[in-house]
mmCIF file of C-alpha atoms and ligand atoms in Angstrom:
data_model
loop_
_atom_site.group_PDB
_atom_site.id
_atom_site.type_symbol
_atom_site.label_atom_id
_atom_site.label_comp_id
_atom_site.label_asym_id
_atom_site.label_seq_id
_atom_site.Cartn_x
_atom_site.Cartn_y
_atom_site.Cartn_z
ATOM 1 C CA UNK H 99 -26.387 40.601 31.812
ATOM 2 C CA UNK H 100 -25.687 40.307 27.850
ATOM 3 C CA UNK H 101 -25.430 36.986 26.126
ATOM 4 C CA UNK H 102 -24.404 36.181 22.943
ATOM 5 C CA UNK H 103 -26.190 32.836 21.170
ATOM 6 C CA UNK H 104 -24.418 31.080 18.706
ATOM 7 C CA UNK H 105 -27.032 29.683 16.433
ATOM 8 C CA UNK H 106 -26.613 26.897 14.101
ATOM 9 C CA UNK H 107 -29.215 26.554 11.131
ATOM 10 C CA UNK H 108 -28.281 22.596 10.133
ATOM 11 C CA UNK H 109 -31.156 20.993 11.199
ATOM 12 C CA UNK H 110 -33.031 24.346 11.481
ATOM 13 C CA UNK H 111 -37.060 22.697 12.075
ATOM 14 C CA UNK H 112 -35.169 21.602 15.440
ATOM 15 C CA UNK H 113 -32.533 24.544 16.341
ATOM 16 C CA UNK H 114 -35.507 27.165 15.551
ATOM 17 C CA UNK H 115 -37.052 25.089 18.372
ATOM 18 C CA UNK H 116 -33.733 25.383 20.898
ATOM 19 C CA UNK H 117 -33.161 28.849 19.775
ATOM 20 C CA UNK H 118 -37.054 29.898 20.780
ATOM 21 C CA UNK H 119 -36.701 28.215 23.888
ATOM 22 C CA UNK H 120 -33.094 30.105 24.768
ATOM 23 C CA UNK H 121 -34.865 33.340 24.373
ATOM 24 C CA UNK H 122 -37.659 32.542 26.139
ATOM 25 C CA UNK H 123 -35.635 31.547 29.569
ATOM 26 C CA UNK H 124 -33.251 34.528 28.791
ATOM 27 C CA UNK H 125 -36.283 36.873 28.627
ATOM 28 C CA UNK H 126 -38.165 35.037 31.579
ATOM 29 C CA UNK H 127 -34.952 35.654 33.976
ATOM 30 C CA UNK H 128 -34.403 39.337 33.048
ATOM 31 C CA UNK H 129 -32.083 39.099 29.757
ATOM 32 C CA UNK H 130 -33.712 41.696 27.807
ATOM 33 C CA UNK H 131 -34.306 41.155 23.826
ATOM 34 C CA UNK H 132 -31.837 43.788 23.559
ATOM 35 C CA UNK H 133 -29.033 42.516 25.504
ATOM 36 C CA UNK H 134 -29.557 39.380 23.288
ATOM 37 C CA UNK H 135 -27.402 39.214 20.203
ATOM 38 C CA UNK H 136 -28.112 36.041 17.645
ATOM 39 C CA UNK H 137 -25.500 35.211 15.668
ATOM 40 C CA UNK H 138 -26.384 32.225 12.816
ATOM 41 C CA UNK H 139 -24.331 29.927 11.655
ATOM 42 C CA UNK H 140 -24.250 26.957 8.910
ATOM 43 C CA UNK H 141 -23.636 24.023 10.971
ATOM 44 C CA UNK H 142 -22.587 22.332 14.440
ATOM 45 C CA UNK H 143 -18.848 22.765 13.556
ATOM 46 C CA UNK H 144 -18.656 26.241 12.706
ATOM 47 C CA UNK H 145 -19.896 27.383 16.363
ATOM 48 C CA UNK H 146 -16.793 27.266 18.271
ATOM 49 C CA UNK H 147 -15.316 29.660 15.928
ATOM 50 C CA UNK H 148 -17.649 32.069 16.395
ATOM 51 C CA UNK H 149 -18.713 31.305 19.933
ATOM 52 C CA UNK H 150 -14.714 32.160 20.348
ATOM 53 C CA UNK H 151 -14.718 35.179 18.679
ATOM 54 C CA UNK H 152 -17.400 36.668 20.735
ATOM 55 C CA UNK H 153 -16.731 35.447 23.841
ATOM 56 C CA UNK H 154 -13.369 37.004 23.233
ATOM 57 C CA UNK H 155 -14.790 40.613 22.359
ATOM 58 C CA UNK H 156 -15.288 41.040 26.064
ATOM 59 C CA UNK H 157 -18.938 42.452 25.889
ATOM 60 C CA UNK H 158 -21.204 39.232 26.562
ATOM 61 C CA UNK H 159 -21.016 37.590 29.836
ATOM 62 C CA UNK H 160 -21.742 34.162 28.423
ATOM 63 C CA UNK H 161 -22.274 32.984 25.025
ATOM 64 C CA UNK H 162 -24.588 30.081 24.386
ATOM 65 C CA UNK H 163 -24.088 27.686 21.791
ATOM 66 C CA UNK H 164 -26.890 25.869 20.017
ATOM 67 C CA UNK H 165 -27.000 23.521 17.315
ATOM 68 C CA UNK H 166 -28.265 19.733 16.364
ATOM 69 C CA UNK H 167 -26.325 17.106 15.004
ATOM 70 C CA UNK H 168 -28.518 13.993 14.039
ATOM 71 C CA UNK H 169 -26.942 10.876 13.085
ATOM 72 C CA UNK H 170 -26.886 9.758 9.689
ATOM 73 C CA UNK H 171 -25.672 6.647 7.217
ATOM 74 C CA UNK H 172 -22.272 8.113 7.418
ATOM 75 C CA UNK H 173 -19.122 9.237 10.310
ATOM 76 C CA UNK H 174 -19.757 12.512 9.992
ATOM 77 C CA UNK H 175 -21.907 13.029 12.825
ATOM 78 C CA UNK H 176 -19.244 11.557 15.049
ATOM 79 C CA UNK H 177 -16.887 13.889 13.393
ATOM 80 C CA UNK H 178 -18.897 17.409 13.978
ATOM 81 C CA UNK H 179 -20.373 16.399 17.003
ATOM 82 C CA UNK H 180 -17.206 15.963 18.697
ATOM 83 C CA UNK H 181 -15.781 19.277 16.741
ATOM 84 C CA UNK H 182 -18.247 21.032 18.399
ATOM 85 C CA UNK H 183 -17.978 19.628 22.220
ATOM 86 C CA UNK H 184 -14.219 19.943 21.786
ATOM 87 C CA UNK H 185 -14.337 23.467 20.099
ATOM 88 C CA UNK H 186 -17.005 24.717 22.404
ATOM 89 C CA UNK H 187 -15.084 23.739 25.687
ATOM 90 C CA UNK H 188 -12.117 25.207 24.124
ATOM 91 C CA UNK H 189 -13.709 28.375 23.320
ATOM 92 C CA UNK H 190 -14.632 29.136 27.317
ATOM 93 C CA UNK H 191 -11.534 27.212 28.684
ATOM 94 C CA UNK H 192 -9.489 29.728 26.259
ATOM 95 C CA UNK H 193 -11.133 32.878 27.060
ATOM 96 C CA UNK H 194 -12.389 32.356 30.444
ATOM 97 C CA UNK H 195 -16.319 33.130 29.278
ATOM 98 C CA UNK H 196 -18.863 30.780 29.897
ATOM 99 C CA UNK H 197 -19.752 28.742 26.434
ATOM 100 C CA UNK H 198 -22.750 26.459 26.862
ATOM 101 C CA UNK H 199 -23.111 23.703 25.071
ATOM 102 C CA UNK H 200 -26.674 23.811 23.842
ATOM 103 C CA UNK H 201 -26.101 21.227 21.023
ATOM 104 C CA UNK H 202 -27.933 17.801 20.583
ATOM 105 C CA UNK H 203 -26.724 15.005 19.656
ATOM 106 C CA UNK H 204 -28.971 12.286 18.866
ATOM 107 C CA UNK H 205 -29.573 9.118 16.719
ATOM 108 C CA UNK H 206 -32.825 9.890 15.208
ATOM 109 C CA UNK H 207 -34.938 13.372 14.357
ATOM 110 C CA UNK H 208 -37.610 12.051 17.003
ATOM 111 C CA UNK H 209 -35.125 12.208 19.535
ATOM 112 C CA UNK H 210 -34.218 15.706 18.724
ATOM 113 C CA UNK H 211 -37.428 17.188 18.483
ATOM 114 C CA UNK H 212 -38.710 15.429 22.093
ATOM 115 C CA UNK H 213 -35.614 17.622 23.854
ATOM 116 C CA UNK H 214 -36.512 20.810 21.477
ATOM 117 C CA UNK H 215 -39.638 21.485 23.183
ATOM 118 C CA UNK H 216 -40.962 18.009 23.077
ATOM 119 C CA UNK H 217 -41.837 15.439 26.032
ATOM 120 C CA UNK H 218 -38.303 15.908 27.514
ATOM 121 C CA UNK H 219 -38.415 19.313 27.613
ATOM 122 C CA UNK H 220 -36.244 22.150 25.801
ATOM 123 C CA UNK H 221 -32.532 21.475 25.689
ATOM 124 C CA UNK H 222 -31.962 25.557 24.514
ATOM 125 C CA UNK H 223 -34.160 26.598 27.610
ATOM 126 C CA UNK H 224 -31.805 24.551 29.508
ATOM 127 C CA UNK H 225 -28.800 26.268 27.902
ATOM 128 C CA UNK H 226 -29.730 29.455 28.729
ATOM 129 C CA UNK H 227 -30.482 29.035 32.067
ATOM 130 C CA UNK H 228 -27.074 27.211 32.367
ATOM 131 C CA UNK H 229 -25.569 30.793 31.080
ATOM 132 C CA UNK H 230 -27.487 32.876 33.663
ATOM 133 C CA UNK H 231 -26.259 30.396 36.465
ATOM 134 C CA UNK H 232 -22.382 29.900 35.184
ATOM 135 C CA UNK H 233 -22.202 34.221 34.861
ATOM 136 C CA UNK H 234 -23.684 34.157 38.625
ATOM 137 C CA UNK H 235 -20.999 31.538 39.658
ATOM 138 C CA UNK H 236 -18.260 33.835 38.313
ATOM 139 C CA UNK H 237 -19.482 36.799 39.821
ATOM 140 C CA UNK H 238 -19.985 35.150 43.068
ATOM 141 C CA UNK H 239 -16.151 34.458 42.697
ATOM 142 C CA UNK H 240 -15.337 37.815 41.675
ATOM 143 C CA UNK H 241 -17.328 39.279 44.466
ATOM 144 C CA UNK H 242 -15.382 37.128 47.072
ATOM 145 C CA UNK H 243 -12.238 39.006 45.851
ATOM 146 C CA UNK H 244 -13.716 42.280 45.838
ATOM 147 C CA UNK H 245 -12.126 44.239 49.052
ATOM 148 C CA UNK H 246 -15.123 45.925 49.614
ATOM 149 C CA UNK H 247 -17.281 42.052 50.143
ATOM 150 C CA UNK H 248 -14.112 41.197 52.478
ATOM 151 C CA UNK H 249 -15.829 39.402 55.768
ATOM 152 C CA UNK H 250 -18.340 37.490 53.721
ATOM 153 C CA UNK H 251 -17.777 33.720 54.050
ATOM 154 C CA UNK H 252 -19.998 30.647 54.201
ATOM 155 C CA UNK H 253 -19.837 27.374 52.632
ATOM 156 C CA UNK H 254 -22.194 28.366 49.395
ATOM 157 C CA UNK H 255 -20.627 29.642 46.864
ATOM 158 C CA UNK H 256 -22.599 30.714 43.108
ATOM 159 C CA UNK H 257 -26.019 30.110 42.328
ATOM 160 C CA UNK H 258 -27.114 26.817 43.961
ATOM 161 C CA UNK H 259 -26.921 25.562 47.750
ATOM 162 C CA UNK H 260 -25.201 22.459 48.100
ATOM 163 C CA UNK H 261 -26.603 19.791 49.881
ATOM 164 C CA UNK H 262 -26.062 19.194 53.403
HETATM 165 N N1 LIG E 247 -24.117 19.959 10.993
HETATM 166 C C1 LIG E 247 -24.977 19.976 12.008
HETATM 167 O O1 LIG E 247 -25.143 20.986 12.692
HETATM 168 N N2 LIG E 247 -25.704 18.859 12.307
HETATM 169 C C2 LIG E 247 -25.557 17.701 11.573
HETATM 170 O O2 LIG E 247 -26.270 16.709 11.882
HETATM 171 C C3 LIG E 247 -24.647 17.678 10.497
HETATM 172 N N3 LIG E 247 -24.475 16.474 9.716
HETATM 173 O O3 LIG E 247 -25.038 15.435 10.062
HETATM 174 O O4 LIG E 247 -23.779 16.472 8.715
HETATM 175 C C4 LIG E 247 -23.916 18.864 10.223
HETATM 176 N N4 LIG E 247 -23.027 18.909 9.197
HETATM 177 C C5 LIG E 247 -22.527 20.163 8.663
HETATM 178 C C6 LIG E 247 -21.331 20.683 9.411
HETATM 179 O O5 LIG E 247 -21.684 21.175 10.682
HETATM 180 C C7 LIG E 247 -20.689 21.845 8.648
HETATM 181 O O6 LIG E 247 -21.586 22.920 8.527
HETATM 182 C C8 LIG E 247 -20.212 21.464 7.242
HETATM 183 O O7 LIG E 247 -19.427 20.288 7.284
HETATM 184 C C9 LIG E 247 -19.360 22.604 6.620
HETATM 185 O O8 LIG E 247 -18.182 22.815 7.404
#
C-alpha cells in the first residue's frame, strides 16, 4: 500500500502532533516509511490542491490530508475550514482516490492539542487508519469484479462486519 500525506504546517506545534501520529498507525499496519511520501504545505486551504494533484498521479492508494484550523477573532476560520472539507471531498469524489480528512477544526488550541495526541486521542492516527480501511473497501470492490473471485458472495463487504 503507498499513501501520500498532505501536511499542513499552520498551526505546526499541533499538525507535527497529527502528522507523528499518521505515521505511526501507517507504520504499525504495514505502510512502510518508504511507501510514505510527506508532502508540506502552508495552510488548511492549500491541501486540496495538492491532495488532488497526487491523488491524481495514480501511484498512492489513498492520500491523507492533515491540517488544523483554530478559530480566531475573525471569519476566516469559517472560510478555510470549509475550503478544506469542500476541497478535500472534491479531491477523492473527482479522482476516485480516497482523501481523508485529517483536519481539526476547533474553537480553542486546548481543544486541538487534546485530539493531537491528547486525552481524546490522535485525530492523524485516526486518519490514517481511515486510509488503510477506505483502500481495503475499494479493493474488496474491485476484487468482487475480478473474474477470477467470481463465486464469492456474502453479506460483508470491505474492512468491517456489519452488525447483525
Ligand atoms: N490555516 C490553517 O491551516 N489553520 C488556521 O487556523 C488558519 N487561520 O486561522 O487563519 C489558516 N489560515 C491560512 C490559510 O490556510 C492559508 O494558508 C492562507 O490564507 C494563504 O492562502
Amino acid at each position: 500500500m503507498s499513501i501520500a500525506v498532505v501536511w499542513s504546517r499552520f498551526n505546526e506545534e499541533i499538525t507535527a502532533r497529527l502528522l507523528a501520529g499518521a505515521r505511526r498507525a501507517l507504520e504499525a499496519h504495514g505502510v512502510a516509511p518508504d511507501r510514505t511520501d510527506i508532502l508540506a504545505v502552508p495552510g488548511a486551504f492549500e491541501i486540496p490542491l495538492v491532495a488532488k494533484h497526487l491523488a491524481a498521479r495514480g501511484r498512492y492508494d489513498a492520500v491523507v490530508a492533515i491540517g488544523a484550523v483554530i478559530r480566531g477573532e475573525t471569519g476566516h476560520y469559517d472560510l478555510v475550514a470549509q475550503a478544506a472539507a469542500d476541497g478535500i471531498a472534491r479531491a477523492a469524489l473527482d479522482t476516485g482516490v480516497p482523501v481523508i480528512f485529517g483536519v481539526l477544526a476547533t474553537e480553542t488550541p486546548e481543544q486541538a492539542r487534546a485530539r493531537s495526541g491528547g486525552a481524546l486521542g490522535n485525530r492523524g492516527e485516526d486518519a490514517a487508519l481511515a486510509a488503510i480501511e477506505m483502500v481495503e473497501v475499494l479493493r474488496s470492490i474491485a476484487a468482487r469484479d475480478d473474474p477470477a473471485s467470481a463465486g464469492r458472495s456474502g453479506p460483508a463487504w470491505g474492512a468491517g462486519t456489519p452488525p447483525e
